[in-house]
Amino acid sequence: SIVQTYAYWIIGAISNSPKTLSRYVGYYKGIQSLGACFAWIIEAGGTSYKAQLLICFSLAVIFIPPTYVVATCVKDEGTEDEFVDEEGREKEIV
């Protein structure tokens, strides 16, 4: 769950637009579901638990450098002022 929380933090830091964030989260959930699909396929294929552990561990290690690059490139975009007009009322998001 730490990885998922970290992923949502990065997604939230990329944009403050609900429309953009919903697209990013949809993409993330799609990739997450694809990973679950592959896990079921590997399990159904009769792969040993030790091999499954090695696959998961290898993928976790392989994705450390790209995750670091993304985390260092993310800048907090936007402020709450984007959604409030001069009179303090919320702007309609289209």
JSON list of C-alpha atoms in Angstrom, two decimals:
[
{"chain": "A", "resi": 1, "resn": "SER", "atom": "CA", "xyz": [0.00, 0.00, 0.00]},
{"chain": "A", "resi": 2, "resn": "ILE", "atom": "CA", "xyz": [3.02, 2.29, 0.38]},
{"chain": "A", "resi": 3, "resn": "VAL", "atom": "CA", "xyz": [3.67, 2.11, -3.35]},
{"chain": "A", "resi": 4, "resn": "GLN", "atom": "CA", "xyz": [0.04, 2.92, -4.14]},
{"chain": "A", "resi": 5, "resn": "THR", "atom": "CA", "xyz": [0.02, 5.88, -1.75]},
{"chain": "A", "resi": 6, "resn": "TYR", "atom": "CA", "xyz": [3.27, 7.14, -3.30]},
{"chain": "A", "resi": 7, "resn": "ALA", "atom": "CA", "xyz": [1.80, 6.78, -6.80]},
{"chain": "A", "resi": 8, "resn": "TYR", "atom": "CA", "xyz": [-1.29, 8.77, -5.82]},
{"chain": "A", "resi": 9, "resn": "TRP", "atom": "CA", "xyz": [0.92, 11.46, -4.25]},
{"chain": "A", "resi": 10, "resn": "ILE", "atom": "CA", "xyz": [2.88, 11.81, -7.49]},
{"chain": "A", "resi": 11, "resn": "ILE", "atom": "CA", "xyz": [-0.33, 11.94, -9.53]},
{"chain": "A", "resi": 12, "resn": "GLY", "atom": "CA", "xyz": [-1.76, 14.58, -7.19]},
{"chain": "A", "resi": 13, "resn": "ALA", "atom": "CA", "xyz": [1.39, 16.69, -7.45]},
{"chain": "A", "resi": 14, "resn": "ILE", "atom": "CA", "xyz": [1.31, 16.73, -11.25]},
{"chain": "A", "resi": 15, "resn": "SER", "atom": "CA", "xyz": [-1.91, 18.71, -11.62]},
{"chain": "A", "resi": 16, "resn": "ASN", "atom": "CA", "xyz": [-4.75, 20.32, -9.69]},
{"chain": "A", "resi": 17, "resn": "SER", "atom": "CA", "xyz": [-7.24, 19.93, -12.51]},
{"chain": "A", "resi": 18, "resn": "PRO", "atom": "CA", "xyz": [-9.85, 17.29, -11.60]},
{"chain": "A", "resi": 19, "resn": "LYS", "atom": "CA", "xyz": [-10.28, 16.42, -15.27]},
{"chain": "A", "resi": 20, "resn": "THR", "atom": "CA", "xyz": [-6.56, 15.78, -15.75]},
{"chain": "A", "resi": 21, "resn": "LEU", "atom": "CA", "xyz": [-6.20, 13.94, -12.45]},
{"chain": "A", "resi": 22, "resn": "SER", "atom": "CA", "xyz": [-9.11, 11.63, -13.26]},
{"chain": "A", "resi": 23, "resn": "ARG", "atom": "CA", "xyz": [-7.40, 10.67, -16.51]},
{"chain": "A", "resi": 24, "resn": "TYR", "atom": "CA", "xyz": [-4.10, 9.97, -14.74]},
{"chain": "A", "resi": 25, "resn": "VAL", "atom": "CA", "xyz": [-5.80, 7.89, -12.05]},
{"chain": "A", "resi": 26, "resn": "GLY", "atom": "CA", "xyz": [-7.76, 5.98, -14.69]},
{"chain": "A", "resi": 27, "resn": "TYR", "atom": "CA", "xyz": [-4.53, 5.19, -16.51]},
{"chain": "A", "resi": 28, "resn": "TYR", "atom": "CA", "xyz": [-2.89, 4.15, -13.24]},
{"chain": "A", "resi": 29, "resn": "LYS", "atom": "CA", "xyz": [-5.78, 1.86, -12.31]},
{"chain": "A", "resi": 30, "resn": "GLY", "atom": "CA", "xyz": [-5.70, 0.32, -15.80]},
{"chain": "A", "resi": 31, "resn": "ILE", "atom": "CA", "xyz": [-2.00, -0.49, -15.46]},
{"chain": "A", "resi": 32, "resn": "GLN", "atom": "CA", "xyz": [-2.65, -1.84, -11.97]},
{"chain": "A", "resi": 33, "resn": "SER", "atom": "CA", "xyz": [-5.38, -4.13, -13.31]},
{"chain": "A", "resi": 34, "resn": "LEU", "atom": "CA", "xyz": [-3.09, -5.29, -16.11]},
{"chain": "A", "resi": 35, "resn": "GLY", "atom": "CA", "xyz": [-0.51, -6.26, -13.48]},
{"chain": "A", "resi": 36, "resn": "ALA", "atom": "CA", "xyz": [-3.16, -8.21, -11.56]},
{"chain": "A", "resi": 37, "resn": "CYS", "atom": "CA", "xyz": [-4.12, -9.96, -14.80]},
{"chain": "A", "resi": 38, "resn": "PHE", "atom": "CA", "xyz": [-0.52, -11.05, -15.37]},
{"chain": "A", "resi": 39, "resn": "ALA", "atom": "CA", "xyz": [-0.31, -12.26, -11.76]},
{"chain": "A", "resi": 40, "resn": "TRP", "atom": "CA", "xyz": [-3.35, -14.48, -12.30]},
{"chain": "A", "resi": 41, "resn": "ILE", "atom": "CA", "xyz": [-1.89, -15.78, -15.57]},
{"chain": "A", "resi": 42, "resn": "ILE", "atom": "CA", "xyz": [1.41, -16.62, -13.88]},
{"chain": "A", "resi": 43, "resn": "GLU", "atom": "CA", "xyz": [-0.43, -18.38, -11.05]},
{"chain": "A", "resi": 44, "resn": "ALA", "atom": "CA", "xyz": [-2.66, -20.33, -13.44]},
{"chain": "A", "resi": 45, "resn": "GLY", "atom": "CA", "xyz": [0.42, -21.45, -15.37]},
{"chain": "A", "resi": 46, "resn": "GLY", "atom": "CA", "xyz": [1.62, -23.38, -12.34]},
{"chain": "A", "resi": 47, "resn": "THR", "atom": "CA", "xyz": [4.64, -21.17, -11.67]},
{"chain": "A", "resi": 48, "resn": "SER", "atom": "CA", "xyz": [6.22, -21.92, -8.31]},
{"chain": "A", "resi": 49, "resn": "TYR", "atom": "CA", "xyz": [5.86, -19.45, -5.48]},
{"chain": "A", "resi": 50, "resn": "LYS", "atom": "CA", "xyz": [9.61, -18.95, -5.40]},
{"chain": "A", "resi": 51, "resn": "ALA", "atom": "CA", "xyz": [9.60, -17.97, -9.10]},
{"chain": "A", "resi": 52, "resn": "GLN", "atom": "CA", "xyz": [6.67, -15.62, -8.47]},
{"chain": "A", "resi": 53, "resn": "LEU", "atom": "CA", "xyz": [8.61, -14.00, -5.64]},
{"chain": "A", "resi": 54, "resn": "LEU", "atom": "CA", "xyz": [11.66, -13.56, -7.88]},
{"chain": "A", "resi": 55, "resn": "ILE", "atom": "CA", "xyz": [9.52, -12.01, -10.63]},
{"chain": "A", "resi": 56, "resn": "CYS", "atom": "CA", "xyz": [7.93, -9.53, -8.22]},
{"chain": "A", "resi": 57, "resn": "PHE", "atom": "CA", "xyz": [11.24, -8.68, -6.56]},
{"chain": "A", "resi": 58, "resn": "SER", "atom": "CA", "xyz": [12.96, -8.21, -9.95]},
{"chain": "A", "resi": 59, "resn": "LEU", "atom": "CA", "xyz": [10.22, -5.89, -11.18]},
{"chain": "A", "resi": 60, "resn": "ALA", "atom": "CA", "xyz": [10.36, -3.89, -7.96]},
{"chain": "A", "resi": 61, "resn": "VAL", "atom": "CA", "xyz": [14.13, -3.41, -8.33]},
{"chain": "A", "resi": 62, "resn": "ILE", "atom": "CA", "xyz": [13.92, -2.62, -12.05]},
{"chain": "A", "resi": 63, "resn": "PHE", "atom": "CA", "xyz": [11.37, 0.14, -11.47]},
{"chain": "A", "resi": 64, "resn": "ILE", "atom": "CA", "xyz": [13.37, 1.98, -8.78]},
{"chain": "A", "resi": 65, "resn": "PRO", "atom": "CA", "xyz": [15.40, 4.15, -11.23]},
{"chain": "A", "resi": 66, "resn": "PRO", "atom": "CA", "xyz": [12.40, 5.27, -13.34]},
{"chain": "A", "resi": 67, "resn": "THR", "atom": "CA", "xyz": [10.45, 6.03, -10.18]},
{"chain": "A", "resi": 68, "resn": "TYR", "atom": "CA", "xyz": [13.31, 8.17, -8.89]},
{"chain": "A", "resi": 69, "resn": "VAL", "atom": "CA", "xyz": [13.46, 10.07, -12.18]},
{"chain": "A", "resi": 70, "resn": "VAL", "atom": "CA", "xyz": [9.72, 10.75, -12.10]},
{"chain": "A", "resi": 71, "resn": "ALA", "atom": "CA", "xyz": [9.82, 11.82, -8.45]},
{"chain": "A", "resi": 72, "resn": "THR", "atom": "CA", "xyz": [12.65, 14.28, -9.05]},
{"chain": "A", "resi": 73, "resn": "CYS", "atom": "CA", "xyz": [10.98, 15.74, -12.16]},
{"chain": "A", "resi": 74, "resn": "VAL", "atom": "CA", "xyz": [7.56, 16.29, -10.56]},
{"chain": "A", "resi": 75, "resn": "LYS", "atom": "CA", "xyz": [6.88, 19.85, -9.55]},
{"chain": "A", "resi": 76, "resn": "ASP", "atom": "CA", "xyz": [3.80, 20.87, -7.63]},
{"chain": "A", "resi": 77, "resn": "GLU", "atom": "CA", "xyz": [1.56, 22.37, -10.30]},
{"chain": "A", "resi": 78, "resn": "GLY", "atom": "CA", "xyz": [-1.07, 24.99, -9.67]},
{"chain": "A", "resi": 79, "resn": "THR", "atom": "CA", "xyz": [-2.53, 26.42, -6.54]},
{"chain": "A", "resi": 80, "resn": "GLU", "atom": "CA", "xyz": [-5.92, 26.73, -5.00]},
{"chain": "A", "resi": 81, "resn": "ASP", "atom": "CA", "xyz": [-6.13, 30.19, -6.61]},
{"chain": "A", "resi": 82, "resn": "GLU", "atom": "CA", "xyz": [-6.78, 28.52, -9.96]},
{"chain": "A", "resi": 83, "resn": "PHE", "atom": "CA", "xyz": [-10.25, 27.51, -8.79]},
{"chain": "A", "resi": 84, "resn": "VAL", "atom": "CA", "xyz": [-11.27, 30.74, -7.08]},
{"chain": "A", "resi": 85, "resn": "ASP", "atom": "CA", "xyz": [-12.15, 34.00, -8.82]},
{"chain": "A", "resi": 86, "resn": "GLU", "atom": "CA", "xyz": [-11.31, 37.50, -7.61]},
{"chain": "A", "resi": 87, "resn": "GLU", "atom": "CA", "xyz": [-14.35, 37.59, -5.33]},
{"chain": "A", "resi": 88, "resn": "GLY", "atom": "CA", "xyz": [-13.54, 34.32, -3.59]},
{"chain": "A", "resi": 89, "resn": "ARG", "atom": "CA", "xyz": [-16.18, 32.21, -5.35]},
{"chain": "A", "resi": 90, "resn": "GLU", "atom": "CA", "xyz": [-15.31, 28.83, -6.84]},
{"chain": "A", "resi": 91, "resn": "LYS", "atom": "CA", "xyz": [-14.89, 28.81, -10.58]},
{"chain": "A", "resi": 92, "resn": "GLU", "atom": "CA", "xyz": [-16.81, 26.23, -12.58]},
{"chain": "A", "resi": 93, "resn": "ILE", "atom": "CA", "xyz": [-14.54, 23.50, -13.85]},
{"chain": "A", "resi": 94, "resn": "VAL", "atom": "CA", "xyz": [-15.22, 22.51, -17.41]}
]
